[in-house]
């Protein structure tokens, strides 16, 4: 109902005023801006879920003021971080590849809201915001992007190799599609140790055409692994639109015997609902595919302007109609959880925090040259590679 | 390295239910023995990694090496001739024994591969294990090397210790991306957060008219991947020891077996033993020339060694075992003694293990060489099907004899 301010998209047809009992009452009650944890707000997702071989979950999502404000906060940090990374890249502090996630933040925050840190997430190279969602700090991210020692991978990974083991974030992978078998391996280990957790294996619409994905899916289904394959469909595989790369861009249906669910990936609450649903399903029945219909504002990476294969009108259109942060903002305002000014202040503070993190990261030192040779091997009783005169030579091989 | 065995002796870190070989390791030095007695294998001693030849008086008679058809069956077993006597088995059984012991020892060890479970493994290395440990722990995978290798790497990232079996090493080319990028590099790119304690093993090498695609030597392709270790086994004794060491290692290890060596028979110790992944094996000490070899070529070399001894040469034969990293210490000591090096390998001439080894020796021991390093490798051709042609692609004992004669002129 808060979304009826959205006008132009055809989606508005779906946003009929809520007639179901639960929501209407909650919207009339005024709330104090100090978020009350006990209050439950029920919101309808922007679009219904579409299921493949499965009954989709209900459109009504329960949330709390705290959660909504948390969504806003997290997404604002993510958005700010990605935009800052853009300018850092242009000023040559970040080099190489930099794939930005702005526009897709709802997937990261919605997923986090539905799971625990014991569940695993693995994704491809557009990983900055997922890292933040898993508990990483902007400082660690910027330090890693700038190749500093204090980065999450000690400066040795770069943009495409963010990891956070203790939070169950397994990266961070450069080769398209290669993370999907890894993700099924994580799910295999979870099944092996019987710890009732799941793995969210994320990939894009470009990777959806990789053979290893289907190989991994087959194995996951065969072994009933608790693997949830999440296709973040931003409709472009670098410069190639999905309809030019895939005969059937209905990625959620590609599992065939594996059920699938199509979700509006710009709606954090829909993502949360879908992930919760998927987790329950995966623990009982094995793999499921989630297709997140989302969009990236930037090009594929910083070397891609992003406008040669799509029009600027399209980008700004999506930004006006479907922006995830705006959606949550409108929800918050309409439920009187905060005023527009308060949200702006929050954003301003966050911006300052992110800027501080950048300044801190800029000051932090580069890795020591000796770090070139550390972590190539694990030093254990097995590995003592000796060179000519008994000195340990770990890397100068043979 | 040798610290492994010393570690087993000294601490209880690696304690398990079975006995270790405390006494067997510290055998007295055999300098007092006449040269002829010093044939055969060795056990690596403690801290200084001095190679201590083992008395094989008993083993030489008892331990026969029953080789496959055209493979030379000369050398005696490299086993302790301790009081227990050991037991005789074939190489694939030795691999299975090592595997089973490690699976008993650590519940995180699991196996995945094609036909490893119910079928028992195409070379019977995993026979009976699925019945004992269950279908999840000895996993039959579909024919999808890329993804099941990736799956194993992912499982290893969480702490499991999978062993991936490639039915033939050549099939692992399909998993090259996973092996190179994920398996080898994740420890580095994550800044040390993830360890990949995976073992990738399988038979490779030129077999008995298997055709070009099934006769590949993948060690030459994998050798540049940073972060992995490669070892090649050649006898039941070192097969079991290397298998156990590979499983216990925190690093990704690729264990190269050979199709033709699976039926070698040898007597191995009853006690538990683990070999070092980075050390070479002194097969036959000598004075005139250092012959470096590994895997199946070891047997061709030993066959040639017999002829050479008859002709009056005294070759020192070293089975390098560790293909990455090279044991430059053992090799170096040998080069310093003999001043002549011959490398006999099954890789192709271009870009093989021999090529790298030649470069390493030239770089490090140039001053000690009296003659250029000679490297005998397979021909740079796809392995043909016809038996005679196939024979000519790999190095034969006669060529080794000729090469030594030329080298020692």
mmCIF file of N, CA and C in Angstrom, chain B residues 65-68 70-77 91 233-239 258 260-266 281 283 293-306 317 319 344 395-397 400:
data_model
loop_
_atom_site.group_PDB
_atom_site.id
_atom_site.type_symbol
_atom_site.label_atom_id
_atom_site.label_comp_id
_atom_site.label_asym_id
_atom_site.label_seq_id
_atom_site.Cartn_x
_atom_site.Cartn_y
_atom_site.Cartn_z
ATOM 1 N N UNK B 65 59.091 -58.250 -6.631
ATOM 2 C CA UNK B 65 58.258 -57.230 -7.236
ATOM 3 C C UNK B 65 57.683 -57.843 -8.501
ATOM 4 N N UNK B 66 56.451 -58.219 -8.432
ATOM 5 C CA UNK B 66 55.837 -58.832 -9.607
ATOM 6 C C UNK B 66 55.317 -57.717 -10.488
ATOM 7 N N UNK B 67 55.952 -57.540 -11.603
ATOM 8 C CA UNK B 67 55.605 -56.391 -12.429
ATOM 9 C C UNK B 67 54.618 -56.770 -13.513
ATOM 10 N N UNK B 68 53.980 -55.779 -14.011
ATOM 11 C CA UNK B 68 53.109 -55.978 -15.166
ATOM 12 C C UNK B 68 53.985 -56.268 -16.378
ATOM 13 N N UNK B 70 55.520 -55.638 -19.497
ATOM 14 C CA UNK B 70 56.822 -55.265 -20.014
ATOM 15 C C UNK B 70 57.622 -54.447 -19.041
ATOM 16 N N UNK B 71 57.121 -54.325 -17.823
ATOM 17 C CA UNK B 71 57.819 -53.478 -16.876
ATOM 18 C C UNK B 71 58.895 -54.280 -16.172
ATOM 19 N N UNK B 72 60.043 -53.726 -16.079
ATOM 20 C CA UNK B 72 61.149 -54.443 -15.449
ATOM 21 C C UNK B 72 60.846 -54.751 -14.008
ATOM 22 N N UNK B 73 61.230 -55.881 -13.573
ATOM 23 C CA UNK B 73 60.926 -56.278 -12.207
ATOM 24 C C UNK B 73 62.215 -56.583 -11.475
ATOM 25 N N UNK B 74 62.964 -55.542 -11.260
ATOM 26 C CA UNK B 74 64.278 -55.818 -10.713
ATOM 27 C C UNK B 74 64.369 -55.569 -9.230
ATOM 28 N N UNK B 75 63.998 -54.365 -8.868
ATOM 29 C CA UNK B 75 64.441 -53.928 -7.570
ATOM 30 C C UNK B 75 63.701 -54.563 -6.406
ATOM 31 N N UNK B 76 64.359 -54.571 -5.310
ATOM 32 C CA UNK B 76 63.742 -55.129 -4.118
ATOM 33 C C UNK B 76 62.932 -54.063 -3.422
ATOM 34 N N UNK B 77 62.189 -54.505 -2.477
ATOM 35 C CA UNK B 77 61.235 -53.605 -1.859
ATOM 36 C C UNK B 77 61.922 -52.619 -0.934
ATOM 37 N N UNK B 91 49.925 -52.980 -5.560
ATOM 38 C CA UNK B 91 49.959 -51.531 -5.378
ATOM 39 C C UNK B 91 48.576 -50.943 -5.148
ATOM 40 N N UNK B 233 53.656 -41.877 -7.215
ATOM 41 C CA UNK B 233 54.059 -43.088 -6.514
ATOM 42 C C UNK B 233 54.532 -44.120 -7.524
ATOM 43 N N UNK B 234 55.354 -45.041 -7.058
ATOM 44 C CA UNK B 234 55.857 -46.047 -7.984
ATOM 45 C C UNK B 234 55.910 -47.440 -7.405
ATOM 46 N N UNK B 235 55.873 -47.566 -6.097
ATOM 47 C CA UNK B 235 55.893 -48.897 -5.506
ATOM 48 C C UNK B 235 54.760 -48.969 -4.490
ATOM 49 N N UNK B 236 54.341 -50.182 -4.145
ATOM 50 C CA UNK B 236 53.301 -50.268 -3.120
ATOM 51 C C UNK B 236 53.701 -49.557 -1.835
ATOM 52 N N UNK B 237 54.970 -49.659 -1.494
ATOM 53 C CA UNK B 237 55.409 -49.010 -0.257
ATOM 54 C C UNK B 237 55.217 -47.509 -0.335
ATOM 55 N N UNK B 238 55.729 -46.897 -1.380
ATOM 56 C CA UNK B 238 55.571 -45.443 -1.391
ATOM 57 C C UNK B 238 54.153 -45.039 -1.780
ATOM 58 N N UNK B 239 53.417 -45.915 -2.436
ATOM 59 C CA UNK B 239 52.037 -45.568 -2.730
ATOM 60 C C UNK B 239 51.245 -45.372 -1.459
ATOM 61 N N UNK B 258 50.077 -44.720 -11.866
ATOM 62 C CA UNK B 258 50.309 -45.106 -13.256
ATOM 63 C C UNK B 258 49.474 -46.337 -13.583
ATOM 64 N N UNK B 260 49.936 -48.814 -15.441
ATOM 65 C CA UNK B 260 50.575 -50.113 -15.553
ATOM 66 C C UNK B 260 51.179 -50.608 -14.252
ATOM 67 N N UNK B 261 51.137 -49.795 -13.237
ATOM 68 C CA UNK B 261 51.822 -50.199 -12.012
ATOM 69 C C UNK B 261 50.894 -50.749 -10.946
ATOM 70 N N UNK B 262 49.614 -50.816 -11.235
ATOM 71 C CA UNK B 262 48.679 -51.190 -10.178
ATOM 72 C C UNK B 262 48.852 -52.605 -9.674
ATOM 73 N N UNK B 263 49.457 -53.468 -10.480
ATOM 74 C CA UNK B 263 49.569 -54.867 -10.051
ATOM 75 C C UNK B 263 50.944 -55.227 -9.559
ATOM 76 N N UNK B 264 51.744 -54.247 -9.220
ATOM 77 C CA UNK B 264 53.041 -54.543 -8.640
ATOM 78 C C UNK B 264 52.852 -55.115 -7.252
ATOM 79 N N UNK B 265 53.613 -56.138 -6.954
ATOM 80 C CA UNK B 265 53.473 -56.749 -5.637
ATOM 81 C C UNK B 265 54.712 -56.459 -4.817
ATOM 82 N N UNK B 266 54.509 -56.197 -3.548
ATOM 83 C CA UNK B 266 55.643 -55.916 -2.683
ATOM 84 C C UNK B 266 55.258 -56.226 -1.258
ATOM 85 N N UNK B 281 63.408 -40.476 -3.349
ATOM 86 C CA UNK B 281 63.773 -41.796 -2.835
ATOM 87 C C UNK B 281 65.042 -42.266 -3.523
ATOM 88 N N UNK B 283 66.921 -44.974 -4.873
ATOM 89 C CA UNK B 283 66.616 -46.352 -5.249
ATOM 90 C C UNK B 283 67.877 -47.193 -5.273
ATOM 91 N N UNK B 293 64.332 -40.120 -12.015
ATOM 92 C CA UNK B 293 63.178 -40.655 -12.700
ATOM 93 C C UNK B 293 61.998 -40.690 -11.741
ATOM 94 N N UNK B 294 60.837 -41.083 -12.242
ATOM 95 C CA UNK B 294 59.685 -41.241 -11.363
ATOM 96 C C UNK B 294 58.682 -42.148 -12.044
ATOM 97 N N UNK B 295 57.802 -42.663 -11.247
ATOM 98 C CA UNK B 295 56.702 -43.501 -11.722
ATOM 99 C C UNK B 295 57.212 -44.683 -12.552
ATOM 100 N N UNK B 296 56.576 -44.958 -13.659
ATOM 101 C CA UNK B 296 56.872 -46.199 -14.369
ATOM 102 C C UNK B 296 58.296 -46.227 -14.911
ATOM 103 N N UNK B 297 58.821 -45.070 -15.241
ATOM 104 C CA UNK B 297 60.156 -45.060 -15.830
ATOM 105 C C UNK B 297 61.214 -45.575 -14.867
ATOM 106 N N UNK B 298 60.893 -45.561 -13.597
ATOM 107 C CA UNK B 298 61.807 -46.117 -12.601
ATOM 108 C C UNK B 298 62.161 -47.554 -12.950
ATOM 109 N N UNK B 299 61.174 -48.285 -13.416
ATOM 110 C CA UNK B 299 61.419 -49.693 -13.719
ATOM 111 C C UNK B 299 62.226 -49.859 -14.982
ATOM 112 N N UNK B 300 61.986 -48.996 -15.956
ATOM 113 C CA UNK B 300 62.838 -49.035 -17.150
ATOM 114 C C UNK B 300 64.267 -48.694 -16.779
ATOM 115 N N UNK B 301 64.405 -47.738 -15.865
ATOM 116 C CA UNK B 301 65.746 -47.333 -15.458
ATOM 117 C C UNK B 301 66.440 -48.462 -14.719
ATOM 118 N N UNK B 302 65.709 -49.135 -13.853
ATOM 119 C CA UNK B 302 66.349 -50.197 -13.089
ATOM 120 C C UNK B 302 66.721 -51.370 -13.998
ATOM 121 N N UNK B 303 65.909 -51.563 -15.014
ATOM 122 C CA UNK B 303 66.252 -52.611 -15.968
ATOM 123 C C UNK B 303 67.530 -52.226 -16.711
ATOM 124 N N UNK B 304 67.581 -50.939 -17.108
ATOM 125 C CA UNK B 304 68.790 -50.477 -17.773
ATOM 126 C C UNK B 304 69.974 -50.532 -16.814
ATOM 127 N N UNK B 305 69.714 -50.280 -15.529
ATOM 128 C CA UNK B 305 70.799 -50.289 -14.548
ATOM 129 C C UNK B 305 71.458 -51.648 -14.467
ATOM 130 N N UNK B 306 70.642 -52.676 -14.602
ATOM 131 C CA UNK B 306 71.221 -54.031 -14.578
ATOM 132 C C UNK B 306 72.245 -54.177 -15.691
ATOM 133 N N UNK B 317 70.475 -44.154 -8.882
ATOM 134 C CA UNK B 317 69.097 -43.977 -9.348
ATOM 135 C C UNK B 317 68.279 -43.345 -8.235
ATOM 136 N N UNK B 319 64.450 -41.908 -7.411
ATOM 137 C CA UNK B 319 63.041 -41.742 -7.787
ATOM 138 C C UNK B 319 62.600 -40.425 -7.157
ATOM 139 N N UNK B 344 65.153 -39.360 -16.779
ATOM 140 C CA UNK B 344 64.326 -40.261 -17.587
ATOM 141 C C UNK B 344 62.885 -40.090 -17.136
ATOM 142 N N UNK B 395 60.361 -43.904 -23.397
ATOM 143 C CA UNK B 395 61.783 -44.225 -23.293
ATOM 144 C C UNK B 395 61.946 -45.701 -22.938
ATOM 145 N N UNK B 396 62.821 -46.372 -23.668
ATOM 146 C CA UNK B 396 63.045 -47.787 -23.413
ATOM 147 C C UNK B 396 64.405 -47.994 -22.754
ATOM 148 N N UNK B 397 64.577 -49.088 -22.040
ATOM 149 C CA UNK B 397 65.850 -49.313 -21.332
ATOM 150 C C UNK B 397 67.074 -49.208 -22.223
ATOM 151 N N UNK B 400 68.193 -45.790 -22.488
ATOM 152 C CA UNK B 400 68.790 -45.294 -21.248
ATOM 153 C C UNK B 400 70.255 -45.739 -21.177
#
